[in-house]
Tab-separated table of C-alpha atoms in Angstrom:
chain	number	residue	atom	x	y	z
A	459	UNK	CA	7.797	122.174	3.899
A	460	UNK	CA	5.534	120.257	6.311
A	461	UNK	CA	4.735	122.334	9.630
A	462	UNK	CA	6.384	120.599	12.481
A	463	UNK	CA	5.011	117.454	14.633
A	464	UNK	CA	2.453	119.073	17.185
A	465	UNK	CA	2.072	118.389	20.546
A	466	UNK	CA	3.610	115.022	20.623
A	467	UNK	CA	43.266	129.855	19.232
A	468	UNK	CA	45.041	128.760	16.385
A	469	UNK	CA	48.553	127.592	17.376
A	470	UNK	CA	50.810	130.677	18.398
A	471	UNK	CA	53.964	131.069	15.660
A	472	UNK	CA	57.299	132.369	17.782
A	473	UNK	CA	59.411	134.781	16.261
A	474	UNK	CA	62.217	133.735	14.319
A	475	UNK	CA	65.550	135.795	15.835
A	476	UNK	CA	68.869	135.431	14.460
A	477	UNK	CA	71.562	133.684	16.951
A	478	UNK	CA	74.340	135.254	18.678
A	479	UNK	CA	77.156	133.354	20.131
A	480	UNK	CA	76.640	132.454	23.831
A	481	UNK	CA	79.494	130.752	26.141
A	482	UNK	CA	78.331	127.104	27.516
A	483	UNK	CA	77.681	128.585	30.927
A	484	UNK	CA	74.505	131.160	29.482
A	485	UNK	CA	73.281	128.491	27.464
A	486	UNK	CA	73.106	125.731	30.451
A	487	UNK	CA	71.283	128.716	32.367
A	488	UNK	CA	68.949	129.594	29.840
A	489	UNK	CA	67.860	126.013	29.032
A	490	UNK	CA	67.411	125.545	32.861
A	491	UNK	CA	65.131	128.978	33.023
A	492	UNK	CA	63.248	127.209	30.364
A	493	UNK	CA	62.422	123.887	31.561
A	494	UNK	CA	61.189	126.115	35.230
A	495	UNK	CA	59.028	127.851	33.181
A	496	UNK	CA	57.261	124.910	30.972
A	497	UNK	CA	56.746	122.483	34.008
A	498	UNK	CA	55.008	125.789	36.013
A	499	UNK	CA	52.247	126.499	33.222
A	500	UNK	CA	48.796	126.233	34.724
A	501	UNK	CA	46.524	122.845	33.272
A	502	UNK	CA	44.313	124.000	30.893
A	503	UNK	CA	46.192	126.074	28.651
A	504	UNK	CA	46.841	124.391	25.573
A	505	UNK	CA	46.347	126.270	22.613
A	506	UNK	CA	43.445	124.247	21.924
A	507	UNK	CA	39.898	126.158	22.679
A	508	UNK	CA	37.081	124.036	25.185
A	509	UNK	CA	33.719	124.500	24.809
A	510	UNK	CA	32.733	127.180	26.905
A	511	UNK	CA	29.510	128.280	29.089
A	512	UNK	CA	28.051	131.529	29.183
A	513	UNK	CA	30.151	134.405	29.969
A	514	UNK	CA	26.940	135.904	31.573
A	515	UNK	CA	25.105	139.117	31.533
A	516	UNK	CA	28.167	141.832	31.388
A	517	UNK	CA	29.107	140.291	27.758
A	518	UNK	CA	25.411	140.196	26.272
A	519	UNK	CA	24.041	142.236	23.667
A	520	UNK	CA	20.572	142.949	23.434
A	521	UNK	CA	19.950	139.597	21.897
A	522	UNK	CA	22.419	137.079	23.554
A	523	UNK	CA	25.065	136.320	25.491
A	524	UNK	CA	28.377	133.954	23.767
A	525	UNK	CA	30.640	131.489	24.756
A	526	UNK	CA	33.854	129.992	22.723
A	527	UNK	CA	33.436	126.159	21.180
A	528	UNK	CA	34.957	124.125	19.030
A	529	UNK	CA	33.979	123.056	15.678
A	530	UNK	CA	33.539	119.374	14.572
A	531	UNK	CA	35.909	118.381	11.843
A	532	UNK	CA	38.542	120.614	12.693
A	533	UNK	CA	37.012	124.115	11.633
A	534	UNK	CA	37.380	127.145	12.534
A	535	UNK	CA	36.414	127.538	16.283
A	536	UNK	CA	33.177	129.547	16.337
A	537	UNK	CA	31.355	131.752	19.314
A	538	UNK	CA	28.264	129.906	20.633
A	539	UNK	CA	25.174	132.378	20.970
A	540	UNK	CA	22.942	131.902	24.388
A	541	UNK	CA	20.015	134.229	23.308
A	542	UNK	CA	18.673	135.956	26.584
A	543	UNK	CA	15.192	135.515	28.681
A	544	UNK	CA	12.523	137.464	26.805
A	545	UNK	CA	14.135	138.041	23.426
A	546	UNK	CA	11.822	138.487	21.015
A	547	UNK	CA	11.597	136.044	17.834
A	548	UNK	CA	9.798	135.299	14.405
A	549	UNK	CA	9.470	131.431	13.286
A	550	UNK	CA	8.821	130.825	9.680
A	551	UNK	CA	8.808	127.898	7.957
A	552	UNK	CA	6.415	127.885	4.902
A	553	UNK	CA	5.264	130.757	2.458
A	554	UNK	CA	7.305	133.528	0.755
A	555	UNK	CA	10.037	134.336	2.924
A	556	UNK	CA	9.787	137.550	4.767
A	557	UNK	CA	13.467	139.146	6.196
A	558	UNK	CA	12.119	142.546	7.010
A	559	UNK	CA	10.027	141.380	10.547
A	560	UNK	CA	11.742	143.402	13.101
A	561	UNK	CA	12.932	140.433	15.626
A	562	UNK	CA	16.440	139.796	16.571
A	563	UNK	CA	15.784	135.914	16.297
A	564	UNK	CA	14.846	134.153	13.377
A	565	UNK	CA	13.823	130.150	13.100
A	566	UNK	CA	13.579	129.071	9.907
A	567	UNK	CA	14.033	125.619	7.785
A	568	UNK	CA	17.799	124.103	7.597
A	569	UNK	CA	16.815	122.560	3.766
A	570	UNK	CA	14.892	125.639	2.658
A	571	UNK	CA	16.993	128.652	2.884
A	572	UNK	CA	20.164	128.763	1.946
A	573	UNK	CA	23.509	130.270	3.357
A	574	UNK	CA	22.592	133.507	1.377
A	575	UNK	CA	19.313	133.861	3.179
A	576	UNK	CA	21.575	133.315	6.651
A	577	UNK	CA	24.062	135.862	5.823
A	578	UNK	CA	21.102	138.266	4.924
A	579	UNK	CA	19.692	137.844	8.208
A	580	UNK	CA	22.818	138.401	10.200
A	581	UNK	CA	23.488	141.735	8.428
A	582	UNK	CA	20.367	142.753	9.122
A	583	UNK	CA	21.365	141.843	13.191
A	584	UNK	CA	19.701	138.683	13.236
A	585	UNK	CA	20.498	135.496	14.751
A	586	UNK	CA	19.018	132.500	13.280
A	587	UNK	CA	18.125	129.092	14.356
A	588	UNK	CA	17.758	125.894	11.985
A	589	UNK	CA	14.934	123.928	12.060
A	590	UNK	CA	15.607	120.181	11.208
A	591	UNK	CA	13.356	117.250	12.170
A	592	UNK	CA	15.409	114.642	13.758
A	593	UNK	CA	13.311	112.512	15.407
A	594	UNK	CA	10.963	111.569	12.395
A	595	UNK	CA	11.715	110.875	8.443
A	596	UNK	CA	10.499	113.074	5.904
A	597	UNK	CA	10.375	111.669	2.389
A	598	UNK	CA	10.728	115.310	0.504
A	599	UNK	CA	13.959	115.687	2.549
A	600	UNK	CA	17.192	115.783	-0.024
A	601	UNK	CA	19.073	112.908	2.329
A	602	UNK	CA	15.448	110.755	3.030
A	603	UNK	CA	16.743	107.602	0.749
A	604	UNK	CA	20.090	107.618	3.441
A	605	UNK	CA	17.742	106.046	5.941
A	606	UNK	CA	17.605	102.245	6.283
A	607	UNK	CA	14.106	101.248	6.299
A	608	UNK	CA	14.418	99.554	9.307
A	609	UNK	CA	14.427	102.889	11.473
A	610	UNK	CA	11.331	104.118	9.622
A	611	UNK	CA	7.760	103.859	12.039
A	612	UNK	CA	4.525	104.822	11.800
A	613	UNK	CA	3.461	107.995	10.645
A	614	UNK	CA	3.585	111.300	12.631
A	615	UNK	CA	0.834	112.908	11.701
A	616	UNK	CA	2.118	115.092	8.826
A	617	UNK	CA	1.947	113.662	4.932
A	618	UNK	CA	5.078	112.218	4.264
A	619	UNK	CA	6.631	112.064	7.832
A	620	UNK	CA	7.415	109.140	10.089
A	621	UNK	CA	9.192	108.447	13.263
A	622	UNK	CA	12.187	106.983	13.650
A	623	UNK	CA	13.705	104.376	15.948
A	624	UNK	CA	15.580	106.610	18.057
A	625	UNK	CA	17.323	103.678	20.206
A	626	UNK	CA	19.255	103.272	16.767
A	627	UNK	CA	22.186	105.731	17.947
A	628	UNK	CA	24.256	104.354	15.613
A	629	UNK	CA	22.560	104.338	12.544
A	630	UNK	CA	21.226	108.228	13.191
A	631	UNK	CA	24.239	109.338	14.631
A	632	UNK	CA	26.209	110.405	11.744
A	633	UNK	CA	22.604	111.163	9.313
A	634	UNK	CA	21.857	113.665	12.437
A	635	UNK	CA	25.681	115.025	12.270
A	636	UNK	CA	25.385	115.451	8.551
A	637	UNK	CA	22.778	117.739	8.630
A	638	UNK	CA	23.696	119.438	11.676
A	639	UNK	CA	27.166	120.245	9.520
A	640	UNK	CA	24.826	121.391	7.063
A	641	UNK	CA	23.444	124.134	9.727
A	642	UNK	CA	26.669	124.931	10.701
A	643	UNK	CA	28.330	125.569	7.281
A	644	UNK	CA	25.407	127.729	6.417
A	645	UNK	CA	25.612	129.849	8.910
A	646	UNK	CA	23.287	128.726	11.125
A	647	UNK	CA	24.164	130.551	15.250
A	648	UNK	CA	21.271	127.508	16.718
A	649	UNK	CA	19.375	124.356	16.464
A	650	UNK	CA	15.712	123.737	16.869
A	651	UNK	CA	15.484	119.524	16.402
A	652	UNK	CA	11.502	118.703	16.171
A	653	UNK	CA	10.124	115.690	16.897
A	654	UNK	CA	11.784	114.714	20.147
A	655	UNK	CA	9.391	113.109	21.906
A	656	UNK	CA	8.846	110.171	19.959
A	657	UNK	CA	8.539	107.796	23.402
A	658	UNK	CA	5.056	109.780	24.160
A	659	UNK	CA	3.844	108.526	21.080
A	660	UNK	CA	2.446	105.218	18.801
A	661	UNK	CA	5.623	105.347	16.428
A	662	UNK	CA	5.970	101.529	15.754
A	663	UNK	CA	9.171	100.760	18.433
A	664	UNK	CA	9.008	100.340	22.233
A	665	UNK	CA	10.685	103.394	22.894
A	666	UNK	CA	11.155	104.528	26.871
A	667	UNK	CA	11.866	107.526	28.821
A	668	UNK	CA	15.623	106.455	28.871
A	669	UNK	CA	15.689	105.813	24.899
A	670	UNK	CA	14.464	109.653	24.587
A	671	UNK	CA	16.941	111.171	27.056
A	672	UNK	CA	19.685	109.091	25.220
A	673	UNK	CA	18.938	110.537	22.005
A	674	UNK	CA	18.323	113.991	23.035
A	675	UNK	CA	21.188	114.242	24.853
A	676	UNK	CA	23.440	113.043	21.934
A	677	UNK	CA	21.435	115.830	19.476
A	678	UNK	CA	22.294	118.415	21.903
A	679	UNK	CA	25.950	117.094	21.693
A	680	UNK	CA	26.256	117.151	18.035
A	681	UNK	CA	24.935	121.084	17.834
A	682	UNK	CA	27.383	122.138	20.782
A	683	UNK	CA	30.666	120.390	19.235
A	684	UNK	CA	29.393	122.525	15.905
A	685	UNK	CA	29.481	125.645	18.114
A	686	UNK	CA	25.667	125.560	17.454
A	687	UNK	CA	23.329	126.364	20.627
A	688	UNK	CA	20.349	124.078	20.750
A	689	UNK	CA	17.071	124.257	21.725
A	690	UNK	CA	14.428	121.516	23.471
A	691	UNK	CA	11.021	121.147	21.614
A	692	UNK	CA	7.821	120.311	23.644
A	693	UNK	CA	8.993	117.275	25.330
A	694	UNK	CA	7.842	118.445	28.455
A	695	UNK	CA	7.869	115.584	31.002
A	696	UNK	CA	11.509	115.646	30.523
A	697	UNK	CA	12.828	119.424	31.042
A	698	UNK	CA	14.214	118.420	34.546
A	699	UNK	CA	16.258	116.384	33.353
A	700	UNK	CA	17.265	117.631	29.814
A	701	UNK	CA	17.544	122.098	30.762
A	702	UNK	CA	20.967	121.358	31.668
A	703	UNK	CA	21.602	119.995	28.076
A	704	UNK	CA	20.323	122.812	25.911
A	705	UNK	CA	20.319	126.215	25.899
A	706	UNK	CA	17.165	127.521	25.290
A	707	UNK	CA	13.788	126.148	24.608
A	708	UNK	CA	10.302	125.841	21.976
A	709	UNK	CA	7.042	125.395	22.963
A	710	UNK	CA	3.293	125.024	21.116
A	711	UNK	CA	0.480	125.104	22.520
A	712	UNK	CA	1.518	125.274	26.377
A	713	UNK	CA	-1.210	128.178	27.322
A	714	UNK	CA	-3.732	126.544	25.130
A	715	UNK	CA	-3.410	123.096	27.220
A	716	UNK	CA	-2.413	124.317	30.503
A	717	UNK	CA	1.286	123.315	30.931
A	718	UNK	CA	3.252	126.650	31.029
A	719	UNK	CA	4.086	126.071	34.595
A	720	UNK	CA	6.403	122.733	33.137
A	721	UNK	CA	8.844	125.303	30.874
A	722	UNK	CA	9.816	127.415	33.688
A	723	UNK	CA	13.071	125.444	34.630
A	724	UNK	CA	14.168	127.105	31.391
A	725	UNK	CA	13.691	130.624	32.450
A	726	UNK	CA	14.998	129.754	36.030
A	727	UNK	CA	18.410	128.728	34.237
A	728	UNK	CA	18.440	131.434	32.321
A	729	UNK	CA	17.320	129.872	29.217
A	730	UNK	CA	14.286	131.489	26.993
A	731	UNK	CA	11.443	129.705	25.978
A	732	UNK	CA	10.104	130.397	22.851
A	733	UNK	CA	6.434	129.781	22.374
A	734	UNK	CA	3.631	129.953	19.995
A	735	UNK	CA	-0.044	129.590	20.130
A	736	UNK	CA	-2.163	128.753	17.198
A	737	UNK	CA	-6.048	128.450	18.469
A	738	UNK	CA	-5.558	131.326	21.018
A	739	UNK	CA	-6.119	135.342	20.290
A	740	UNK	CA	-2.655	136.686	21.897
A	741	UNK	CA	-4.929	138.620	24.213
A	742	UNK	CA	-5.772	135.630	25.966
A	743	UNK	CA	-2.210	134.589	26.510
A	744	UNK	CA	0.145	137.064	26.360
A	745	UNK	CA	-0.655	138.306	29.561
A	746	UNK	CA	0.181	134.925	31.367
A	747	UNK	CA	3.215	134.396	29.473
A	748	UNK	CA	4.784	138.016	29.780
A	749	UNK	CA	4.726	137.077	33.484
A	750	UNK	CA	6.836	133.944	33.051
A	751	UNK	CA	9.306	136.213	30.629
A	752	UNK	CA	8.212	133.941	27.798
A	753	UNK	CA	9.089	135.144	23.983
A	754	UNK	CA	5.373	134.146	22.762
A	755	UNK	CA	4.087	134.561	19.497
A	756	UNK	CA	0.611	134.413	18.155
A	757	UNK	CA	0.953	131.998	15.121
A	758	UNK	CA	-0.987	130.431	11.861
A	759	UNK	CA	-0.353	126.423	12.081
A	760	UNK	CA	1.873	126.730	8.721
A	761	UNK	CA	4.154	128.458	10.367
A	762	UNK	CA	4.052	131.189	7.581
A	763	UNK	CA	5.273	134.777	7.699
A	764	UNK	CA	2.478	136.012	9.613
A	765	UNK	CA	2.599	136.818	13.459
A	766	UNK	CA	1.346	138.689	16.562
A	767	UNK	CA	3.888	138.675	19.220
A	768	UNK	CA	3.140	139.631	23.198
């Protein structure tokens, strides 16, 4: 696995009773108590579940904090997880896998591990995010020959990786929603989607600030109607407009060039941000970071098991 881009209620059944004979007068009556009652219910409840917001700190664990959502396809409704401010994580994505680091978060790859691997990780007490590129193709990628070639740009900066045309909603639309089910059905309680920030970069299209929002927006979408939080990578220029969308977010690099300040609508919402430095001794970050209630991590640029966390 290439390291990601850098820096760029069920219906209720009544109870069957058996009939007794009634005179015309108690039936009229009971019909008319009936019809009182069904035009007085209050809007809203249907026995079919919304997608919910946080229920806030009284309902957290130590980890996160959960909301009720639906499910796309007409699944199972599933609790959303809103991990907390400060919660620590681990983020692998290469190497021999390595369950036994004592985090309550996990992000690892959506193609890579399997729904064994998930369900390992949640008995342990783990929640665990997905990581799927979605702004860039990657040949090595099972579903890579579903991609017209007419989306595919210039290269990313990692072998085998290119960006995508992201104004082509329609064409990644359902490829995005296909692996997102993918997440889902594995287990997966979150999203991380890499590569959004294609409109910062030379990917072959004239892509603008509103083409990025557009896109992001609908990825956030697709991982909420999965009951899937989702998390904003990098993409910094456009937190104030995007924290509202996702629920927490992932950051390289922001100590390293400066731009820690730009994360801290997440933290204000009550969103984590989790963050990793590569060329930086912990030391020289951590402190910083504690003070903005970052999760930070000291990390190799593989993304392997290894880790130093603040």
């Amino acid at each position: 696995m290439t390291p990601p881009h850098l820096r760029k209620n069920p219906l209720r059944k009544g109870l069957l009773r058996k009939r007794r004979p009634v005179s015309l007068s108690l039936l009229l009556g009971s019909l008319l108590l009936v019809t009182t009652a069904c035009s007085q219910a209050p809007a809203g409840s249907g026995d079919q579940p919304g997608h919910g917001a946080s229920t806030g700190p009284g309902s957290s664990n130590s980890a996160s904090q959960a909301s009720s959502s639906g499910s796309s396809g007409g699944g199972k409704s599933r609790t959303v997880w809103h991990p907390e401010v400060g919660v620590d994580w681990q983020w692998q994505l290469t190497g021999t896998f390595d369950p036994s680091v004592d985090a309550p978060v996990y992000d690892i790859d959506g193609f890579k591990q399997d729904a064994s691997v998930v369900a390992d990780l949640h008995k342990r007490g783990r929640k665990v995010i997905c990581y799927i590129s979605v702004g860039a193709h990657e040949d090595f990628r099972p579903d890579a020959s579903r991609f017209p070639k007419d989306v595919i740009g210039e290269e990313n900066g990692w072998e085998g990786e290119k960006w995508l045309d992201i104004r082509r909603l329609d064409v990644l639309r359902p490829l995005m929603a296909k692996r997102f089910d993918m997440c889902r059905d594995k287990g997966f309680d979150a999203v991380e989607p890499d590569n959004v920030d294609g409109y910062k970069n030379d990917t072959g299209f004239d892509l603008d600030e509103e083409d990025q929002l557009a896109f992001n927006r609908m990825i956030a979408e697709l991982a909420h109607d999965r009951g899937m939080s989702v998390g904003l990578k990098n993409d910094l220029d456009q937190i104030p407009q995007l924290v509202g969308d996702f629920d927490f977010a992932v950051n390289e690099q922001c100590a390293e060039f400066d731009e820690c300040a730009k994360m801290t609508p997440f933290n204000k919402a009550g969103k984590p941000v989790f963050h990793v430095e590569y060329k930086l001794q912990a030391a020289q970050f951590c402190p910083a970071t504690k003070r903005l209630h970052f999760s930070s991590l000291q990390k190799r640029k593989d993304l392997d098991a290894w880790r130093k966390a603040c």
